[in-house]
PDB file of C-alpha atoms in Angstrom:
ATOM      1  CA  UNK R  30     -81.266  14.094 -17.437  1.00  0.00           C
ATOM      2  CA  UNK R  31     -78.985  13.423 -14.217  1.00  0.00           C
ATOM      3  CA  UNK R  32     -80.971  15.641 -10.874  1.00  0.00           C
ATOM      4  CA  UNK R  33     -78.856  16.027  -7.711  1.00  0.00           C
ATOM      5  CA  UNK R  34     -80.306  15.666  -4.345  1.00  0.00           C
ATOM      6  CA  UNK R  35     -79.373  18.935  -3.810  1.00  0.00           C
ATOM      7  CA  UNK R  36     -81.517  20.702  -6.675  1.00  0.00           C
ATOM      8  CA  UNK R  37     -84.565  18.525  -5.411  1.00  0.00           C
ATOM      9  CA  UNK R  38     -83.747  20.478  -2.107  1.00  0.00           C
ATOM     10  CA  UNK R  39     -82.795  16.872  -0.282  1.00  0.00           C
ATOM     11  CA  UNK R  40     -79.308  15.390   0.820  1.00  0.00           C
ATOM     12  CA  UNK R  41     -79.051  11.871   2.027  1.00  0.00           C
ATOM     13  CA  UNK R  42     -76.733  13.346   4.448  1.00  0.00           C
ATOM     14  CA  UNK R  43     -79.144  15.462   6.015  1.00  0.00           C
ATOM     15  CA  UNK R  44     -82.894  13.625   6.102  1.00  0.00           C
ATOM     16  CA  UNK R  45     -85.753  15.552   6.353  1.00  0.00           C
ATOM     17  CA  UNK R  46     -86.778  16.912   9.978  1.00  0.00           C
ATOM     18  CA  UNK R  47     -87.739  20.032  11.816  1.00  0.00           C
ATOM     19  CA  UNK R  48     -87.090  23.507  10.920  1.00  0.00           C
ATOM     20  CA  UNK R  49     -85.797  24.770  14.548  1.00  0.00           C
ATOM     21  CA  UNK R  50     -83.700  21.070  14.898  1.00  0.00           C
ATOM     22  CA  UNK R  51     -82.286  22.217  11.466  1.00  0.00           C
ATOM     23  CA  UNK R  52     -81.767  26.032  12.617  1.00  0.00           C
ATOM     24  CA  UNK R  53     -80.269  25.116  15.188  1.00  0.00           C
ATOM     25  CA  UNK R  54     -77.627  22.587  13.801  1.00  0.00           C
ATOM     26  CA  UNK R  55     -77.124  25.185  11.308  1.00  0.00           C
ATOM     27  CA  UNK R  56     -76.620  27.512  14.351  1.00  0.00           C
ATOM     28  CA  UNK R  57     -73.798  25.541  15.535  1.00  0.00           C
ATOM     29  CA  UNK R  58     -71.914  24.940  12.385  1.00  0.00           C
ATOM     30  CA  UNK R  59     -71.669  28.893  12.331  1.00  0.00           C
ATOM     31  CA  UNK R  60     -70.942  29.022  15.561  1.00  0.00           C
ATOM     32  CA  UNK R  61     -68.026  26.452  14.976  1.00  0.00           C
ATOM     33  CA  UNK R  62     -66.591  28.050  11.841  1.00  0.00           C
ATOM     34  CA  UNK R  63     -66.763  31.747  13.547  1.00  0.00           C
ATOM     35  CA  UNK R  64     -64.681  29.899  16.724  1.00  0.00           C
ATOM     36  CA  UNK R  65     -62.578  28.684  14.794  1.00  0.00           C
ATOM     37  CA  UNK R  66     -61.417  31.864  12.337  1.00  0.00           C
ATOM     38  CA  UNK R  67     -61.138  33.625  15.732  1.00  0.00           C
ATOM     39  CA  UNK R  68     -57.701  31.517  16.460  1.00  0.00           C
ATOM     40  CA  UNK R  69     -55.261  35.036  16.764  1.00  0.00           C
ATOM     41  CA  UNK R  70     -52.299  34.500  14.521  1.00  0.00           C
ATOM     42  CA  UNK R  71     -53.044  36.485  11.360  1.00  0.00           C
ATOM     43  CA  UNK R  72     -50.633  38.497  11.444  1.00  0.00           C
ATOM     44  CA  UNK R  73     -48.201  36.498  12.403  1.00  0.00           C
ATOM     45  CA  UNK R  74     -49.186  34.075   9.022  1.00  0.00           C
ATOM     46  CA  UNK R  75     -49.864  36.894   6.952  1.00  0.00           C
ATOM     47  CA  UNK R  76     -48.214  36.210   3.200  1.00  0.00           C
ATOM     48  CA  UNK R  77     -46.886  32.717   4.175  1.00  0.00           C
ATOM     49  CA  UNK R  78     -47.721  31.127   1.059  1.00  0.00           C
ATOM     50  CA  UNK R  79     -49.859  27.585   0.596  1.00  0.00           C
ATOM     51  CA  UNK R  80     -49.949  25.985  -2.516  1.00  0.00           C
ATOM     52  CA  UNK R  81     -53.777  24.141  -3.170  1.00  0.00           C
ATOM     53  CA  UNK R  82     -53.384  21.008  -4.975  1.00  0.00           C
ATOM     54  CA  UNK R  83     -56.629  18.231  -6.284  1.00  0.00           C
ATOM     55  CA  UNK R  84     -56.704  15.111  -7.617  1.00  0.00           C
ATOM     56  CA  UNK R  85     -59.200  12.581  -7.952  1.00  0.00           C
ATOM     57  CA  UNK R  86     -59.152   8.677  -7.075  1.00  0.00           C
ATOM     58  CA  UNK R  87     -60.798   6.444  -9.568  1.00  0.00           C
ATOM     59  CA  UNK R  88     -60.629   2.631 -10.247  1.00  0.00           C
ATOM     60  CA  UNK R  89     -57.628   2.839  -7.483  1.00  0.00           C
ATOM     61  CA  UNK R  90     -55.216   5.599  -9.198  1.00  0.00           C
ATOM     62  CA  UNK R  91     -54.916   8.893  -8.857  1.00  0.00           C
ATOM     63  CA  UNK R  92     -55.760  11.401 -11.531  1.00  0.00           C
ATOM     64  CA  UNK R  93     -54.088  14.387 -10.346  1.00  0.00           C
ATOM     65  CA  UNK R  94     -53.719  16.829 -14.045  1.00  0.00           C
ATOM     66  CA  UNK R  95     -54.626  20.305 -12.244  1.00  0.00           C
ATOM     67  CA  UNK R  96     -56.179  22.033 -15.289  1.00  0.00           C
ATOM     68  CA  UNK R  97     -59.403  19.666 -14.319  1.00  0.00           C
ATOM     69  CA  UNK R  98     -59.504  21.121 -10.653  1.00  0.00           C
ATOM     70  CA  UNK R  99     -59.260  25.232 -11.238  1.00  0.00           C
ATOM     71  CA  UNK R 100     -62.334  26.196 -10.318  1.00  0.00           C
ATOM     72  CA  UNK R 101     -62.143  23.468  -7.354  1.00  0.00           C
ATOM     73  CA  UNK R 102     -58.895  25.123  -6.277  1.00  0.00           C
ATOM     74  CA  UNK R 103     -60.397  28.756  -6.825  1.00  0.00           C
ATOM     75  CA  UNK R 104     -63.058  28.262  -4.264  1.00  0.00           C
ATOM     76  CA  UNK R 105     -60.716  26.823  -1.690  1.00  0.00           C
ATOM     77  CA  UNK R 106     -57.997  29.588  -2.611  1.00  0.00           C
ATOM     78  CA  UNK R 107     -60.603  32.802  -2.589  1.00  0.00           C
ATOM     79  CA  UNK R 108     -61.285  31.714   1.042  1.00  0.00           C
ATOM     80  CA  UNK R 109     -57.603  31.087   2.387  1.00  0.00           C
ATOM     81  CA  UNK R 110     -57.120  34.705   0.280  1.00  0.00           C
ATOM     82  CA  UNK R 111     -59.494  36.525   2.480  1.00  0.00           C
ATOM     83  CA  UNK R 112     -57.763  34.777   5.988  1.00  0.00           C
ATOM     84  CA  UNK R 113     -54.402  36.475   4.917  1.00  0.00           C
ATOM     85  CA  UNK R 114     -52.935  33.799   3.351  1.00  0.00           C
ATOM     86  CA  UNK R 115     -51.025  33.890  -0.265  1.00  0.00           C
ATOM     87  CA  UNK R 116     -52.250  31.287  -3.151  1.00  0.00           C
ATOM     88  CA  UNK R 117     -51.077  29.945  -5.999  1.00  0.00           C
ATOM     89  CA  UNK R 118     -53.513  29.455  -8.577  1.00  0.00           C
ATOM     90  CA  UNK R 119     -54.125  26.112 -10.185  1.00  0.00           C
ATOM     91  CA  UNK R 120     -52.257  27.600 -13.405  1.00  0.00           C
ATOM     92  CA  UNK R 121     -49.114  28.813 -11.674  1.00  0.00           C
ATOM     93  CA  UNK R 122     -49.274  25.450 -10.220  1.00  0.00           C
ATOM     94  CA  UNK R 123     -49.059  24.153 -13.635  1.00  0.00           C
ATOM     95  CA  UNK R 124     -46.291  26.377 -15.402  1.00  0.00           C
ATOM     96  CA  UNK R 125     -43.876  26.157 -12.516  1.00  0.00           C
ATOM     97  CA  UNK R 126     -44.578  22.591 -11.905  1.00  0.00           C
ATOM     98  CA  UNK R 127     -43.716  19.402 -13.364  1.00  0.00           C
ATOM     99  CA  UNK R 128     -46.937  17.044 -12.936  1.00  0.00           C
ATOM    100  CA  UNK R 129     -44.547  13.881 -12.054  1.00  0.00           C
ATOM    101  CA  UNK R 130     -43.971  16.140  -9.265  1.00  0.00           C
ATOM    102  CA  UNK R 131     -47.538  17.206  -8.300  1.00  0.00           C
ATOM    103  CA  UNK R 132     -48.252  13.275  -8.833  1.00  0.00           C
ATOM    104  CA  UNK R 133     -45.563  12.821  -6.209  1.00  0.00           C
ATOM    105  CA  UNK R 134     -47.753  14.277  -3.104  1.00  0.00           C
ATOM    106  CA  UNK R 135     -50.535  11.720  -3.836  1.00  0.00           C
ATOM    107  CA  UNK R 136     -48.276   8.579  -3.913  1.00  0.00           C
ATOM    108  CA  UNK R 137     -46.023   9.225  -1.004  1.00  0.00           C
ATOM    109  CA  UNK R 138     -42.853  10.902  -2.633  1.00  0.00           C
ATOM    110  CA  UNK R 139     -41.120  13.017  -0.330  1.00  0.00           C
ATOM    111  CA  UNK R 140     -38.824  13.590  -2.414  1.00  0.00           C
ATOM    112  CA  UNK R 141     -40.322  14.721  -5.452  1.00  0.00           C
ATOM    113  CA  UNK R 142     -43.305  16.908  -3.290  1.00  0.00           C
ATOM    114  CA  UNK R 143     -40.329  18.649  -1.145  1.00  0.00           C
ATOM    115  CA  UNK R 144     -38.591  19.565  -4.624  1.00  0.00           C
ATOM    116  CA  UNK R 145     -42.217  21.203  -6.204  1.00  0.00           C
ATOM    117  CA  UNK R 146     -42.440  22.877  -2.653  1.00  0.00           C
ATOM    118  CA  UNK R 147     -38.966  24.433  -3.223  1.00  0.00           C
ATOM    119  CA  UNK R 148     -39.679  25.796  -6.419  1.00  0.00           C
ATOM    120  CA  UNK R 149     -43.051  27.210  -5.556  1.00  0.00           C
ATOM    121  CA  UNK R 150     -41.554  28.700  -2.394  1.00  0.00           C
ATOM    122  CA  UNK R 151     -44.417  27.430  -0.611  1.00  0.00           C
ATOM    123  CA  UNK R 152     -44.546  27.226   3.421  1.00  0.00           C
ATOM    124  CA  UNK R 153     -47.642  24.798   3.302  1.00  0.00           C
ATOM    125  CA  UNK R 154     -49.463  22.684   0.533  1.00  0.00           C
ATOM    126  CA  UNK R 155     -52.932  21.951   1.317  1.00  0.00           C
ATOM    127  CA  UNK R 156     -53.762  19.035  -0.776  1.00  0.00           C
ATOM    128  CA  UNK R 157     -57.445  17.534  -1.267  1.00  0.00           C
ATOM    129  CA  UNK R 158     -58.699  14.113  -2.633  1.00  0.00           C
ATOM    130  CA  UNK R 159     -62.041  13.366  -4.337  1.00  0.00           C
ATOM    131  CA  UNK R 160     -63.122   9.812  -3.684  1.00  0.00           C
ATOM    132  CA  UNK R 161     -66.301   8.671  -5.201  1.00  0.00           C
ATOM    133  CA  UNK R 162     -68.700   5.503  -5.569  1.00  0.00           C
ATOM    134  CA  UNK R 163     -71.881   4.958  -7.170  1.00  0.00           C
ATOM    135  CA  UNK R 164     -74.483   2.693  -5.888  1.00  0.00           C
ATOM    136  CA  UNK R 165     -78.167   1.591  -6.111  1.00  0.00           C
ATOM    137  CA  UNK R 166     -80.996   2.995  -4.049  1.00  0.00           C
ATOM    138  CA  UNK R 167     -83.557   0.318  -3.951  1.00  0.00           C
ATOM    139  CA  UNK R 168     -85.900   2.384  -2.306  1.00  0.00           C
ATOM    140  CA  UNK R 169     -86.545   5.381  -4.627  1.00  0.00           C
ATOM    141  CA  UNK R 170     -84.660   3.158  -7.853  1.00  0.00           C
ATOM    142  CA  UNK R 171     -82.064   5.187  -8.926  1.00  0.00           C
ATOM    143  CA  UNK R 172     -78.334   5.344  -8.903  1.00  0.00           C
ATOM    144  CA  UNK R 173     -76.314   7.256  -6.703  1.00  0.00           C
ATOM    145  CA  UNK R 174     -72.662   8.882  -6.129  1.00  0.00           C
ATOM    146  CA  UNK R 175     -71.565   9.257  -3.070  1.00  0.00           C
ATOM    147  CA  UNK R 176     -68.493  11.966  -2.912  1.00  0.00           C
ATOM    148  CA  UNK R 177     -65.936  12.290   0.018  1.00  0.00           C
ATOM    149  CA  UNK R 178     -63.357  15.028  -0.160  1.00  0.00           C
ATOM    150  CA  UNK R 179     -60.126  14.726   2.283  1.00  0.00           C
ATOM    151  CA  UNK R 180     -57.735  17.641   2.816  1.00  0.00           C
ATOM    152  CA  UNK R 181     -54.515  17.512   4.048  1.00  0.00           C
ATOM    153  CA  UNK R 182     -52.904  20.212   5.098  1.00  0.00           C
ATOM    154  CA  UNK R 183     -48.848  19.881   5.439  1.00  0.00           C
ATOM    155  CA  UNK R 184     -45.632  22.112   5.970  1.00  0.00           C
ATOM    156  CA  UNK R 185     -43.108  21.932   3.055  1.00  0.00           C
ATOM    157  CA  UNK R 186     -41.077  19.373   4.685  1.00  0.00           C
ATOM    158  CA  UNK R 187     -43.896  17.156   4.476  1.00  0.00           C
ATOM    159  CA  UNK R 188     -45.403  17.494   8.122  1.00  0.00           C
ATOM    160  CA  UNK R 189     -48.909  17.158   8.586  1.00  0.00           C
ATOM    161  CA  UNK R 190     -50.569  19.710  10.239  1.00  0.00           C
ATOM    162  CA  UNK R 191     -54.194  19.270   9.948  1.00  0.00           C
ATOM    163  CA  UNK R 192     -56.624  17.033   8.134  1.00  0.00           C
ATOM    164  CA  UNK R 193     -60.760  17.853   6.915  1.00  0.00           C
ATOM    165  CA  UNK R 194     -63.424  15.773   5.255  1.00  0.00           C
ATOM    166  CA  UNK R 195     -66.731  16.672   3.518  1.00  0.00           C
ATOM    167  CA  UNK R 196     -68.885  14.416   1.986  1.00  0.00           C
ATOM    168  CA  UNK R 197     -72.485  13.993   0.287  1.00  0.00           C
ATOM    169  CA  UNK R 198     -74.765  11.841  -2.077  1.00  0.00           C
ATOM    170  CA  UNK R 199     -76.226  12.895  -5.234  1.00  0.00           C
ATOM    171  CA  UNK R 200     -78.455  11.073  -7.565  1.00  0.00           C
ATOM    172  CA  UNK R 201     -77.144   9.367 -10.228  1.00  0.00           C
ATOM    173  CA  UNK R 202     -74.732  11.362 -12.796  1.00  0.00           C
ATOM    174  CA  UNK R 203     -70.977  10.092 -14.119  1.00  0.00           C
ATOM    175  CA  UNK R 204     -69.763  14.103 -13.636  1.00  0.00           C
ATOM    176  CA  UNK R 205     -67.513  13.935 -10.304  1.00  0.00           C
ATOM    177  CA  UNK R 206     -65.590  16.573 -10.357  1.00  0.00           C
ATOM    178  CA  UNK R 207     -68.763  19.165 -10.865  1.00  0.00           C
ATOM    179  CA  UNK R 208     -70.250  17.565  -8.069  1.00  0.00           C
ATOM    180  CA  UNK R 209     -67.364  17.584  -5.927  1.00  0.00           C
ATOM    181  CA  UNK R 210     -66.854  21.301  -6.969  1.00  0.00           C
ATOM    182  CA  UNK R 211     -70.840  21.732  -5.317  1.00  0.00           C
ATOM    183  CA  UNK R 212     -69.599  19.826  -2.354  1.00  0.00           C
ATOM    184  CA  UNK R 213     -66.770  22.412  -1.558  1.00  0.00           C
ATOM    185  CA  UNK R 214     -68.873  25.107  -2.380  1.00  0.00           C
ATOM    186  CA  UNK R 215     -71.143  23.790   0.456  1.00  0.00           C
ATOM    187  CA  UNK R 216     -68.747  23.212   2.894  1.00  0.00           C
ATOM    188  CA  UNK R 217     -65.489  24.996   2.580  1.00  0.00           C
ATOM    189  CA  UNK R 218     -66.929  27.014   4.413  1.00  0.00           C
ATOM    190  CA  UNK R 219     -65.945  24.659   7.391  1.00  0.00           C
ATOM    191  CA  UNK R 220     -63.044  23.031   5.816  1.00  0.00           C
ATOM    192  CA  UNK R 221     -61.089  25.957   5.960  1.00  0.00           C
ATOM    193  CA  UNK R 222     -61.961  27.251   9.090  1.00  0.00           C
ATOM    194  CA  UNK R 223     -60.886  23.440  10.592  1.00  0.00           C
ATOM    195  CA  UNK R 224     -58.063  24.199   8.477  1.00  0.00           C
ATOM    196  CA  UNK R 225     -57.101  27.273   9.641  1.00  0.00           C
ATOM    197  CA  UNK R 226     -57.607  26.998  12.993  1.00  0.00           C
ATOM    198  CA  UNK R 227     -55.338  23.975  13.255  1.00  0.00           C
ATOM    199  CA  UNK R 228     -52.796  26.075  10.714  1.00  0.00           C
ATOM    200  CA  UNK R 229     -52.576  29.195  12.827  1.00  0.00           C
ATOM    201  CA  UNK R 230     -51.719  27.064  15.881  1.00  0.00           C
ATOM    202  CA  UNK R 231     -48.946  25.432  14.403  1.00  0.00           C
ATOM    203  CA  UNK R 232     -47.610  29.059  13.296  1.00  0.00           C
ATOM    204  CA  UNK R 233     -47.380  29.991  16.775  1.00  0.00           C
ATOM    205  CA  UNK R 234     -45.786  26.724  17.861  1.00  0.00           C
ATOM    206  CA  UNK R 235     -42.563  28.017  15.352  1.00  0.00           C
TER     207      UNK R 235
END
């Protein structure tokens, strides 16, 4: 059975270090999140609609069937909704948007992507791409899988508003979707705070 690095209390991205230093780093992360979430714009952007889409890159190809990423979308949606934004569930997107139009967001096809935004009446689209890479860790003689997630927030016309990234690594396991969900849960507050701050600054300029 594959055993995640997180389950063993160890992360490749966070090597062992003193408890005091780790506490200071955590306090800094929390302060950054708090500062970004304090960006004044909640009333201005309240009820604006965001469509969240997730895809996974495998062997150079994008897999964007939203049915496999409902929990990933829900995890992000819950945090956006807590900030007063309106989101769509993965099921709502599947019912109203053709798969070809969803694929367009990950293939830089602006015309089809714009069509999907209009159909959902979404002012913004948040696109998350999961990328994974399997390697062999010679030190502990096990396989590892590195997960990177890149989030891009665009307006309905496709203009970039914000980007945010998260990454982690675990001991061997082929279920990259599940690993990505764990990564989102661990880093979602930081990612959403960054996107929210940029989103608010963009909204103020409109």
